[in-house]
XYZ file of C-alpha atoms in Angstrom:
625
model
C -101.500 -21.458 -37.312
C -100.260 -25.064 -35.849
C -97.045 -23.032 -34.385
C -98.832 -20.241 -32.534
C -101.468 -23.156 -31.508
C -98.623 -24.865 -29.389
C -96.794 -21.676 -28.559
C -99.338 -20.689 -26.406
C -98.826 -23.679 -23.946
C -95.698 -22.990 -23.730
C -95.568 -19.493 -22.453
C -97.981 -20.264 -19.433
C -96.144 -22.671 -18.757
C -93.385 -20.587 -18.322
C -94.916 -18.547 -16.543
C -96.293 -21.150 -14.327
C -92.632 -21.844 -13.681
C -91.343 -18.326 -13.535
C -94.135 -17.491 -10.454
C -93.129 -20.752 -8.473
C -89.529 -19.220 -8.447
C -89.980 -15.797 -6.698
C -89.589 -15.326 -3.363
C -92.453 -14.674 -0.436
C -91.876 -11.927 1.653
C -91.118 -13.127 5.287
C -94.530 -14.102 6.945
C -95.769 -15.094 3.683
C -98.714 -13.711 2.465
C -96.929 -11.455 0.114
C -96.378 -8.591 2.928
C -93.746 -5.222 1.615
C -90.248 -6.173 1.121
C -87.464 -5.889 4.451
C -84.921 -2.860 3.777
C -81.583 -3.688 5.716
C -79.935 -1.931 8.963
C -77.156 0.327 8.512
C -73.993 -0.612 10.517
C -72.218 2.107 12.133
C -69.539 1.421 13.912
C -66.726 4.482 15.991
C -64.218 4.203 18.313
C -62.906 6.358 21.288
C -59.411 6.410 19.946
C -58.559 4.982 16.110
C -54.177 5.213 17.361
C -52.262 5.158 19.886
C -49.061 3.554 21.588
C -49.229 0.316 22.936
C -51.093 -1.253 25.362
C -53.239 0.515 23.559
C -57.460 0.337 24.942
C -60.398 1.058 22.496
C -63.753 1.286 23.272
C -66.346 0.802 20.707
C -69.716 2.079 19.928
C -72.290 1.024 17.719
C -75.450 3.625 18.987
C -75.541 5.092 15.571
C -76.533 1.981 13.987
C -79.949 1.782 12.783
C -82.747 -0.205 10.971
C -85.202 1.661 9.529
C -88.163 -1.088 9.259
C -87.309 -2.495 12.343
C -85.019 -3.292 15.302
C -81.722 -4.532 15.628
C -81.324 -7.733 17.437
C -77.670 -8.676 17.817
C -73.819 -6.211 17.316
C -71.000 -8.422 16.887
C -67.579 -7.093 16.666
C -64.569 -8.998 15.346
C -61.349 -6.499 16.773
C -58.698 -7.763 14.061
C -56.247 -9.045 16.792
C -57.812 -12.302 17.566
C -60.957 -11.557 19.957
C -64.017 -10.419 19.286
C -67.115 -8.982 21.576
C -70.673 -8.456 21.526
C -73.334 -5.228 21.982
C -73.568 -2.025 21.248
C -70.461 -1.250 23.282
C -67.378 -3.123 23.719
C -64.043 -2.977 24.666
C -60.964 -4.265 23.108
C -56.948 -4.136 24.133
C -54.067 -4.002 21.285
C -50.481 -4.989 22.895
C -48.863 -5.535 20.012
C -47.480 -2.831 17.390
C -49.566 -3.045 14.412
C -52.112 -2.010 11.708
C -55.646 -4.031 12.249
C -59.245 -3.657 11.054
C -62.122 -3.699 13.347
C -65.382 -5.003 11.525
C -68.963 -4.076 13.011
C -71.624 -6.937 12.074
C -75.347 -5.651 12.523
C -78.678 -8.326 12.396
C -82.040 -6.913 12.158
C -85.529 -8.679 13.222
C -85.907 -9.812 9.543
C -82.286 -11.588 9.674
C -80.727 -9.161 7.326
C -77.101 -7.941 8.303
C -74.646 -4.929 7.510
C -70.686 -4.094 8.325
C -68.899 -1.420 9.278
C -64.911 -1.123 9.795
C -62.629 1.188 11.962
C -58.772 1.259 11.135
C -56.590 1.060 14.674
C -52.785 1.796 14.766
C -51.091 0.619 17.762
C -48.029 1.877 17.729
C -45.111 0.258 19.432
C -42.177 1.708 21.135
C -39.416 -0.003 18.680
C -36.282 0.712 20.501
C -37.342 -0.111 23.908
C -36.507 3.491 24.973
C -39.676 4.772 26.812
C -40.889 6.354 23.626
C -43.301 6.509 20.775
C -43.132 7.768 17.065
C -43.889 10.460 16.452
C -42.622 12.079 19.844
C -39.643 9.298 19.068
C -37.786 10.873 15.705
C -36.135 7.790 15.278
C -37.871 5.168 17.041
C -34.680 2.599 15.452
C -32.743 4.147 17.908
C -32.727 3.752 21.516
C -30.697 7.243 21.888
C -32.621 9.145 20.116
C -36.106 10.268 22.152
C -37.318 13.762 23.820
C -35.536 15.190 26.008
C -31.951 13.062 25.348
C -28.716 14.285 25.300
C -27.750 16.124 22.139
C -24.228 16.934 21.188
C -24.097 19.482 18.398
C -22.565 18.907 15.084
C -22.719 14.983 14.931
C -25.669 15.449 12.227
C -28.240 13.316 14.642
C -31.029 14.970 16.118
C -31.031 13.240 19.295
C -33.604 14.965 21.570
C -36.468 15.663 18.359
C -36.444 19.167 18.899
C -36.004 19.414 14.990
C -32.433 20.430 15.262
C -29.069 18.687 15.745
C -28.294 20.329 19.222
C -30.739 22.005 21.638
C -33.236 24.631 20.859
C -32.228 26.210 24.175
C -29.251 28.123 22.562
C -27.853 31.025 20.677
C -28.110 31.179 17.413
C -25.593 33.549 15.300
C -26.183 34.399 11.361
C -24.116 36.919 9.486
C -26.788 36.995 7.209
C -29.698 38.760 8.844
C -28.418 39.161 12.347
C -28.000 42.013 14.648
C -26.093 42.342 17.524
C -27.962 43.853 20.251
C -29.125 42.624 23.902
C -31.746 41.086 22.991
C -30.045 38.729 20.182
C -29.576 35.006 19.667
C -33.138 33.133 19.113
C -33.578 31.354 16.132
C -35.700 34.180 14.404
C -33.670 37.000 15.939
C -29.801 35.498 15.743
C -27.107 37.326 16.832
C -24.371 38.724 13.652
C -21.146 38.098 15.563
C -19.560 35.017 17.380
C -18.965 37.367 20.039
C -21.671 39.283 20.973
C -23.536 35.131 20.708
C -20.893 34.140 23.437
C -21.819 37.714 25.306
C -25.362 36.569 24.844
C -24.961 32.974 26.186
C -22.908 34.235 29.197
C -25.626 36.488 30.111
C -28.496 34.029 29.249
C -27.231 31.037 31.017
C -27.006 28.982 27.886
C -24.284 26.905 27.028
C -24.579 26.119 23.291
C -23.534 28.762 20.342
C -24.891 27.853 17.093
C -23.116 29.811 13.587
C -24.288 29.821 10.993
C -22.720 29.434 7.394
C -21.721 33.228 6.862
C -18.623 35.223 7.170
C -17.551 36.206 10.775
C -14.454 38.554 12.577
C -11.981 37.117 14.910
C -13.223 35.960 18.261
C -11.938 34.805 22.059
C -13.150 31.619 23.003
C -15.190 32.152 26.310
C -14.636 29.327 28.653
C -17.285 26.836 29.273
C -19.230 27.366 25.928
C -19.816 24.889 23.120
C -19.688 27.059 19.939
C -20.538 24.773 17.065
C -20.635 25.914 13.118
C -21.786 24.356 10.080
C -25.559 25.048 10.013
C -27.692 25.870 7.308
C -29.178 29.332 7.058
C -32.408 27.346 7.961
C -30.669 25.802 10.599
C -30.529 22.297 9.816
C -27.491 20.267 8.962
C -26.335 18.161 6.019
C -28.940 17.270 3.091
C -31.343 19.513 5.092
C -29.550 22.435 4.932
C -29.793 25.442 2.741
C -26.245 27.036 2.010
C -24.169 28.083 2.960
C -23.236 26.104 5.854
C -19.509 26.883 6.040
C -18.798 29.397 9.136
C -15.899 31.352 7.836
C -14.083 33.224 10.330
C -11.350 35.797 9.224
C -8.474 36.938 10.644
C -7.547 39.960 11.851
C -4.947 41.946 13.636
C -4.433 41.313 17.374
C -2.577 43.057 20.214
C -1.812 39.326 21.753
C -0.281 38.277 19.271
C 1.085 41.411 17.159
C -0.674 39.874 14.034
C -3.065 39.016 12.277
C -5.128 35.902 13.810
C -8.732 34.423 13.600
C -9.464 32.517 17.076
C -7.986 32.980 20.543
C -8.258 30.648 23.428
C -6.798 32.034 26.132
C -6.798 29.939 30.053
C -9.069 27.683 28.833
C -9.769 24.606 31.737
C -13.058 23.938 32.280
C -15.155 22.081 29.406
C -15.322 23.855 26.307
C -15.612 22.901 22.668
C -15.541 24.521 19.318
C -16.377 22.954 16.345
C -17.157 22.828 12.451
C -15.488 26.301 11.521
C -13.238 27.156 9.159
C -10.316 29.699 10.566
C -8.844 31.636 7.995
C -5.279 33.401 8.663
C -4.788 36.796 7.232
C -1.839 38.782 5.591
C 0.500 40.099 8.421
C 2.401 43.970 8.173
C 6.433 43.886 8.272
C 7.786 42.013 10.958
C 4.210 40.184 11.679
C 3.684 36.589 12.480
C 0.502 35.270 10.523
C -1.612 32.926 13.134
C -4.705 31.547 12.182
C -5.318 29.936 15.662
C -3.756 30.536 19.170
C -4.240 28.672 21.947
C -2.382 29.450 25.292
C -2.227 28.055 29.051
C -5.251 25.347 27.869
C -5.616 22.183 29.134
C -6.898 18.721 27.734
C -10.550 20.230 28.555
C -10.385 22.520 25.187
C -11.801 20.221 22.984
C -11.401 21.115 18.627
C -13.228 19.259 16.950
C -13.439 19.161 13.112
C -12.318 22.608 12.137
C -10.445 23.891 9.329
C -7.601 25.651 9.819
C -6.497 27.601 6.699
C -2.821 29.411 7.032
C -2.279 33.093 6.132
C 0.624 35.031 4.916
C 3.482 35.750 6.973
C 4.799 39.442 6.918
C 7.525 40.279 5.063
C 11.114 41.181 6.899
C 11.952 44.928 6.904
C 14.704 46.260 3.830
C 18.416 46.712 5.152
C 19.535 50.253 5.538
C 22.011 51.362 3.080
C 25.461 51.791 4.323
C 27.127 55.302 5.351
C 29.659 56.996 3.600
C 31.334 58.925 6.174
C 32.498 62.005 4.073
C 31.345 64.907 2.417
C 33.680 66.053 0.077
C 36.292 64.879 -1.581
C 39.743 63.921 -0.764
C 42.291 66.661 -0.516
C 43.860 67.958 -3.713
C 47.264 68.074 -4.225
C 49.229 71.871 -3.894
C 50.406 73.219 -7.468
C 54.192 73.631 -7.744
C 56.092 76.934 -7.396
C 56.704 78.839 -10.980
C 60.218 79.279 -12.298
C 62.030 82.566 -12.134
C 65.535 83.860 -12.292
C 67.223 83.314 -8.834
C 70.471 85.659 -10.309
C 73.822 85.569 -9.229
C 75.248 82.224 -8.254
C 72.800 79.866 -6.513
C 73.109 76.377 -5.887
C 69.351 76.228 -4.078
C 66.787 78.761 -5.064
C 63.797 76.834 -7.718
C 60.425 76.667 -7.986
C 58.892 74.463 -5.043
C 57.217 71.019 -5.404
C 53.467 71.725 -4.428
C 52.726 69.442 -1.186
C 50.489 66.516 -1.606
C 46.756 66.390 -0.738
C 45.866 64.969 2.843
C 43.647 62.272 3.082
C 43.159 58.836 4.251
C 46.367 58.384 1.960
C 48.240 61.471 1.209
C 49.233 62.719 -2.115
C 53.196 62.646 -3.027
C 54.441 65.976 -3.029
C 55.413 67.570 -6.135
C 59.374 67.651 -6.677
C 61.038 70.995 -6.916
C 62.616 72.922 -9.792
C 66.622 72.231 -10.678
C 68.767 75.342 -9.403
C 70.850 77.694 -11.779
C 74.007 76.750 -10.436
C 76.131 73.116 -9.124
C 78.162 75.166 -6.603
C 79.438 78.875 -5.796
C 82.206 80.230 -4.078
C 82.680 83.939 -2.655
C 81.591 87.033 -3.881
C 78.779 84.504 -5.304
C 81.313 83.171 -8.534
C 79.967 79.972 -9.463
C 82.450 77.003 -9.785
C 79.718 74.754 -11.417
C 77.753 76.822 -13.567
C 76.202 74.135 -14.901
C 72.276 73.911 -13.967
C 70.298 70.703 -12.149
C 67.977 68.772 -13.638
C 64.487 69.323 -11.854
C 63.672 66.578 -8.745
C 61.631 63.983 -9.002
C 58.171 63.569 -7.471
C 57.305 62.032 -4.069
C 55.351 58.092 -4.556
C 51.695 58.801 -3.400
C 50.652 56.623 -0.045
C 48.959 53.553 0.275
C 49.158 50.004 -0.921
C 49.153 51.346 -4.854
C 50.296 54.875 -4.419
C 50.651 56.679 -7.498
C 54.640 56.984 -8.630
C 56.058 60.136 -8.865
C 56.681 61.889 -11.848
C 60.484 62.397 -12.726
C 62.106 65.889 -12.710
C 63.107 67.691 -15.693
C 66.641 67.001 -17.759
C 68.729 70.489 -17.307
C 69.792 73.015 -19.470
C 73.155 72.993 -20.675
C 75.983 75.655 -19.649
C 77.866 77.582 -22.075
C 79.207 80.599 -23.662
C 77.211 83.980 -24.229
C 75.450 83.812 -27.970
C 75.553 79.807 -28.636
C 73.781 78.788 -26.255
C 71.698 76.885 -28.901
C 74.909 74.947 -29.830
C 75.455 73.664 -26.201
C 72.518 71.685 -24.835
C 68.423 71.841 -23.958
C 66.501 74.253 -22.338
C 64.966 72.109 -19.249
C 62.333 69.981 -19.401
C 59.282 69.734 -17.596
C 58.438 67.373 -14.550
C 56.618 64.088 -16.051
C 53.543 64.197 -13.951
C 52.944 62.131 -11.088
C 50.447 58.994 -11.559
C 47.039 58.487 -10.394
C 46.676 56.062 -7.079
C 44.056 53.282 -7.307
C 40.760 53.159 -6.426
C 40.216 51.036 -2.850
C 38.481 47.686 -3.234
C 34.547 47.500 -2.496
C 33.751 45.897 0.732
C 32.295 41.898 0.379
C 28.456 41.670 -0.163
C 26.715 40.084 2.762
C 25.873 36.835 3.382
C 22.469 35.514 2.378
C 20.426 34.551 5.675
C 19.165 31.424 5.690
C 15.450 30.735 6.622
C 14.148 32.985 8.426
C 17.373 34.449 9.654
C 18.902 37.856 8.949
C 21.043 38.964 5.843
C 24.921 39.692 6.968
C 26.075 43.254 6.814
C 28.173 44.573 3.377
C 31.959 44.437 3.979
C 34.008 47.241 4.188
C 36.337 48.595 1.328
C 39.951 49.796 1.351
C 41.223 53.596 0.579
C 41.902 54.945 -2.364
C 45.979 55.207 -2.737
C 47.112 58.689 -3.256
C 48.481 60.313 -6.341
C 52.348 60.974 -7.078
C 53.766 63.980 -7.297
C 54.604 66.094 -10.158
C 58.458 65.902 -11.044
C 60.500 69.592 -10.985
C 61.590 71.054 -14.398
C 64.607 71.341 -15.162
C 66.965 74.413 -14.694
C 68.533 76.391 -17.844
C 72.060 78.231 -17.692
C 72.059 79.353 -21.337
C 72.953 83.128 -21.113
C 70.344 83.821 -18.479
C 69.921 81.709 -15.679
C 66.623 80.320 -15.239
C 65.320 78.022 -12.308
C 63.210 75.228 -13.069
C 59.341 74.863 -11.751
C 57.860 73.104 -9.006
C 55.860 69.939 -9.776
C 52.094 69.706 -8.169
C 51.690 67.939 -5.407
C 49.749 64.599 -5.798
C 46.116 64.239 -4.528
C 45.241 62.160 -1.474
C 43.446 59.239 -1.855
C 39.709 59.160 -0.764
C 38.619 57.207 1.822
C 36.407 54.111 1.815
C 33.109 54.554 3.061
C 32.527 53.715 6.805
C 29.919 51.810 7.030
C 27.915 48.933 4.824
C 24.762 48.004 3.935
C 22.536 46.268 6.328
C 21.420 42.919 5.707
C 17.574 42.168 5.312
C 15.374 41.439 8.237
C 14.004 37.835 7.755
C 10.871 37.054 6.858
C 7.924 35.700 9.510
C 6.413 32.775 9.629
C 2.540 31.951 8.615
C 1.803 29.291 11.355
C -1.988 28.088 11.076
C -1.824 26.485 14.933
C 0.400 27.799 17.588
C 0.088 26.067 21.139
C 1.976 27.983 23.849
C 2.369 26.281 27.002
C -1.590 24.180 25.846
C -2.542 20.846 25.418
C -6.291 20.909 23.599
C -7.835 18.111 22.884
C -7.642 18.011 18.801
C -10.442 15.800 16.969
C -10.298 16.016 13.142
C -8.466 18.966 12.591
C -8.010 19.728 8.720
C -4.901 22.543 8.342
C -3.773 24.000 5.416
C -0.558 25.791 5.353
C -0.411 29.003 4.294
C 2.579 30.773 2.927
C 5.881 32.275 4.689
C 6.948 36.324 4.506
C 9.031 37.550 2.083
C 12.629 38.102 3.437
C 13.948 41.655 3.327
C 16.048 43.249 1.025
C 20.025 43.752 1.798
C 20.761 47.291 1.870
C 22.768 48.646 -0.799
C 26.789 49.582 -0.246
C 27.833 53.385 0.026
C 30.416 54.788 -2.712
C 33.724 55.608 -1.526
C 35.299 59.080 -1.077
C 36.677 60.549 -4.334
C 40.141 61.150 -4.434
C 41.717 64.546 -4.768
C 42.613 65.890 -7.854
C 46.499 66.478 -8.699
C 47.661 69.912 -8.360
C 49.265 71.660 -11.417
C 53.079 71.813 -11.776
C 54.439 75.319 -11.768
C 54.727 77.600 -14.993
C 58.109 77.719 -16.744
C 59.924 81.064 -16.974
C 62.097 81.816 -19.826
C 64.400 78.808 -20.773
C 63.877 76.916 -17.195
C 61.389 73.897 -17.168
C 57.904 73.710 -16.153
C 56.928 71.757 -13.744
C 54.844 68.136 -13.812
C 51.456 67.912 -12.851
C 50.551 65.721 -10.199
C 48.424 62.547 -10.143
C 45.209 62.417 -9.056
C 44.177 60.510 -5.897
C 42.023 57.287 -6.135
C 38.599 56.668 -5.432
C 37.993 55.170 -1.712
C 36.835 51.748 -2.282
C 32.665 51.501 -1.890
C 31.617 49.422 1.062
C 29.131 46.237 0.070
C 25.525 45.516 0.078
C 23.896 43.710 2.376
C 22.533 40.651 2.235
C 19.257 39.629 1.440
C 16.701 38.443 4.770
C 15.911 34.474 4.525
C 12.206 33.767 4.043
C 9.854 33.035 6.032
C 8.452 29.193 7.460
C 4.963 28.116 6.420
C 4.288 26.171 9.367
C 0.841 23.778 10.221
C 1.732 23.310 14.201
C 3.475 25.027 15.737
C 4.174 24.334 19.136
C 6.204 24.634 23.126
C 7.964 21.702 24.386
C 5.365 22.289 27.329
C 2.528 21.629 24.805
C 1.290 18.524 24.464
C -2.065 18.006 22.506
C -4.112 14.749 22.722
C -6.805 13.352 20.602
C -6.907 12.162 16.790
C -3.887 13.573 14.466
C -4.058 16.440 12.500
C -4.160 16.772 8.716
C -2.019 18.561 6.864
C -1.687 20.245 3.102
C -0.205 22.603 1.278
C 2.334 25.810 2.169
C 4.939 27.490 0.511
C 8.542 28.871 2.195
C 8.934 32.653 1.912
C 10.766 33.841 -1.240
C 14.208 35.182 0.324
C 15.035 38.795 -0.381
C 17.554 40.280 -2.732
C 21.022 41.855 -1.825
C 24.672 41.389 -2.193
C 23.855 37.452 -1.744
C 20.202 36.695 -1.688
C 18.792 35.093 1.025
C 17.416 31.683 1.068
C 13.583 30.114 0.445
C 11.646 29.456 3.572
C 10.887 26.154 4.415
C 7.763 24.063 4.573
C 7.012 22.534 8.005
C 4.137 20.940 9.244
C 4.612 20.315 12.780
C 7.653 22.572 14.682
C 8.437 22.680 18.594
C 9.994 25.928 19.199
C 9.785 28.471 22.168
């Protein structure tokens, strides 16, 4: 009870204290609590380039128990200002905060804020992000020049070059008279340069794609390397390489991928890659050809890939000049019995075959008798061996074959007991064969493959010998021998040597001097040389004719010896291969600007023959023509 008894005390007091410490409405008395205004603060413009001018408004401010007695503004860049409207000026680039501060009639206050960007022109060129791309750079703004293919876009049209172009895609294009915007491109380099001519337009943007040869048309910029969305670089979406293939060309009886013809007024091409093609026999590979050009022909960053140079044509082979062969050789008379006495009569030596180197003829049968005196009484009964054969012609001419021993004389019934019947003729032998001709020379690169050499004639056989006579109680004279055959002759003509290969030249300059800026070739690869034609056979040589059948006791006679084989004339020799050259260019040529790159190539393989010919060579810059 004595707790709650001071307890009591205490709470009104408290309560005492507690009523002392709230607040009196203002004017006292107790009166309904002030609500405060609402600051509300807007702005004509909240960005802008500098000297930038803002006017601000704070109508839509409001206080809903009363009236607003004062606006003060405080503009973030150092000054402030007063009332419902004001006016404030930003000079210098920057972010800042404008802040709004309300007072009522009760003295109660709100705030209100408005962001302002001034923006500043950074480079000092006239313009302001985000007409200014790159506001870094004083040479990049609206409307400046933009050179293609440097990756900048200078004049903020959202491409690197001008929107005021023609625009070729492989990819999606058409070529038509209407082609070349960006969402209608043109499908050929061509038909974009036919487009630009007839547009008025300068620029000609490819691309990444695949694309046929074109002719540069003076005063153009053609410029490759864009992205199917036609940006460049990271931007891009691939493929950005503009391929352009070669193909075959009147001008230049070859393949080739880009032709600049008279070019000497401003004109550029740029970011391509040229690629050569495979040229037909006797073809020059070009990749790019530029002729009668000045300084004014401006490359710039292209690659220049080399194709293959055609091959060299195949020798002919070489001629035989005959049909048949040599001439064969006669066959020899036969024996018979001549009777009485006779010192002459025998079987005849058969005449040697005609050809380039007659046959020996064959030698003739031995006689009955050695010598007879009137009314035809031999004095010499005895009979004669047969004769010899003739030596065939020519620098190994066959020997002749020697005649047959005779038959010995002697009484009537023993004959046997007195000496041989005759023999026959040993036959003639065969002549030799001629010698083939030489093979022909190898050609060096790129040069022609020498002709096959010529052979000799084949030597001609030698005649069959006679046989021999008998005188053994008959007389029997002895049989011709054959006559030898003639030698054949060598054939007349050899084999042709192999056309050379041609060369694969990536850059030929005839009578031009472009202006070359990072130029990347890579050598292609030189023809193949011909082949050497192969050597004719010689003429075969006659065959020997037969010596002449014996009769009775006499001797047959000996066969002759066959002619030789005319010698075979020689292959020719194999074409050199071809160059794989990078530049190639006339003394009257004489290009300016950064050097050229080069890499790669490989010489021509040489062709095949009686000597091969040789590897092309490997050259990276030439001045021929």
């Amino acid at each position: 009870m004595k707790r709650l008894a001071w307890a009591v005390p205490l709470f009104a007091a408290l309560a005492l204290v507690g009523a002392a410490c709230d607040p009196q409405p203002p004017g006292g008395g107790g009166g309904p609590t002030n609500t405060k205004p609402t600051a509300v603060a807007m702005a004509s413009t909240t960005s802008g380039n500098v000297p930038l001018s803002v006017a601000f408004n704070a109508s839509g401010s409001v206080d809903p128990d009363g009236t607003i007695v004062s606006y003060s503004w405080d503009f973030g860049n150092g000054t402030s200002g007063s009332g419902v409207t004001a006016t404030a000026n930003y000079t210098t680039p920057g972010v800042y905060t404008a802040v709004l501060t309300v007072t009522d009639d009760d003295g109660a206050t709100d705030t209100d804020s408005i962001t302002i960007t001034a923006i500043g022109d950074g480079d000092g060129d006239g313009f302001f992000p985000p007409d200014d791309c790159n506001d870094n750079d004083p040479n990049v703004y609206p409307g400046a020049p933009d050179e293609a293919g440097d990756g900048i876009d200078q004049n903020c049209d959202g491409i690197d070059g001008t929107l005021d172009a023609i625009f070729v895609k492989s990819s999606g294009g058409a070529d038509n008279s209407t082609c070349g915007t960006v969402s209608s491109p043109c499908a050929s380099i061509n038909q974009g340069q036919v487009r630009a001519v007839a547009t008025g337009k300068t620029d000609v943007y490819v691309a990444g794609g695949t694309y046929p040869k074109f002719n540069v048309v003076e005063g153009l910029q053609i410029v490759g390397g864009y992205g199917q969305n036609w940006q460049r670089g990271l931007n891009a979406t691939a493929p950005t390489v503009s391929n352009v293939n070669a193909s075959f060309d009147a001008l230049t009886n070859g393949p080739v991928a880009m032709i600049a013809d008279g070019i000497d007024s401003p004109t550029r091409v740029a970011d391509l890659k040229l690629n050569g093609g495979t040229a037909g026999v006797g073809q020059t590979s070009y990749t790019a050809f530029v002729r009668n050009s000045t300084d004014a022909l401006v490359l710039d960053s292209l690659q220049i890939v080399g194709g293959t140079g055609g091959p060299g044509a195949n020798g002919a082979p070489g001629t035989s000049g005959w049909s048949q062969p040599a001439g064969n050789g006669a066959p020899g008379g036969n024996g018979f019995e001549p009777g009485g006495c006779n010192t002459s009569d025998a079987g005849a030596g058969g005449a040697g075959g005609v050809g380039a180197n007659n046959g020996g003829a064959g030698g003739k049968g031995g006689p009955i008798d050695g010598s007879c005196v009137w009314p035809g009484i031999c004095t010499s009964c005895d009979a004669k061996p047969g004769s010899p054969g003739a030596k065939g012609l020519g620098p190994a001419g066959g020997n002749g074959g020697a005649g047959g021993s005779a038959g010995t004389s002697g009484l009537p019934g023993i004959c046997n007991l007195q000496g041989d019947v005759g023999q026959y003729g040993q036959p003639g032998l065969n002549g030799a064969n001629g010698s083939p001709g030489a093979p022909g020379a190898g050609g060096g690169p790129g040069q022609a493959g020498g002709t096959g050499g010529l052979g000799t004639h084949g030597s001609g056989g030698g005649g069959g010998g006679g046989g021999g006579g008998a005188d053994c109680g008959v007389d029997d004279a002895g049989a011709g021998g054959g006559g030898g055959g003639a030698g054949g002759a060598r054939a007349t003509g050899g084999g042709q040597g192999g056309q050379p290969g041609q060369p694969s030249i990536a850059l030929r300059l005839q009578n031009a001097s472009p202006t070359l800026i990072g130029i990347q070739i890579e050598l292609g690869v030189g023809g193949k040389g011909g082949n050497g034609g192969a050597g004719a056979p010689g003429q075969p040589g006659g065959q020997g004719g037969n010596g002449g059948a014996p009769h009775q006791r006499g001797g047959g006679g000996g066969k002759g010896g066959n002619g030789g084989t005319g010698g075979a004339s020689g292959a020719g020799g194999g074409g050199g291969g071809g160059a794989a050259i990078g530049l190639s260019r006339t003394a009257s040529s004489n290009p300016a600007g950064t050097p050229v790159t080069f890499s790669g190539g490989q010489g021509g393989a040489g062709g095949t023959g009686g000597n091969n010919g040789a590897t092309g060579l490997v050259q990276n810059s030439v001045v021929n023509g």
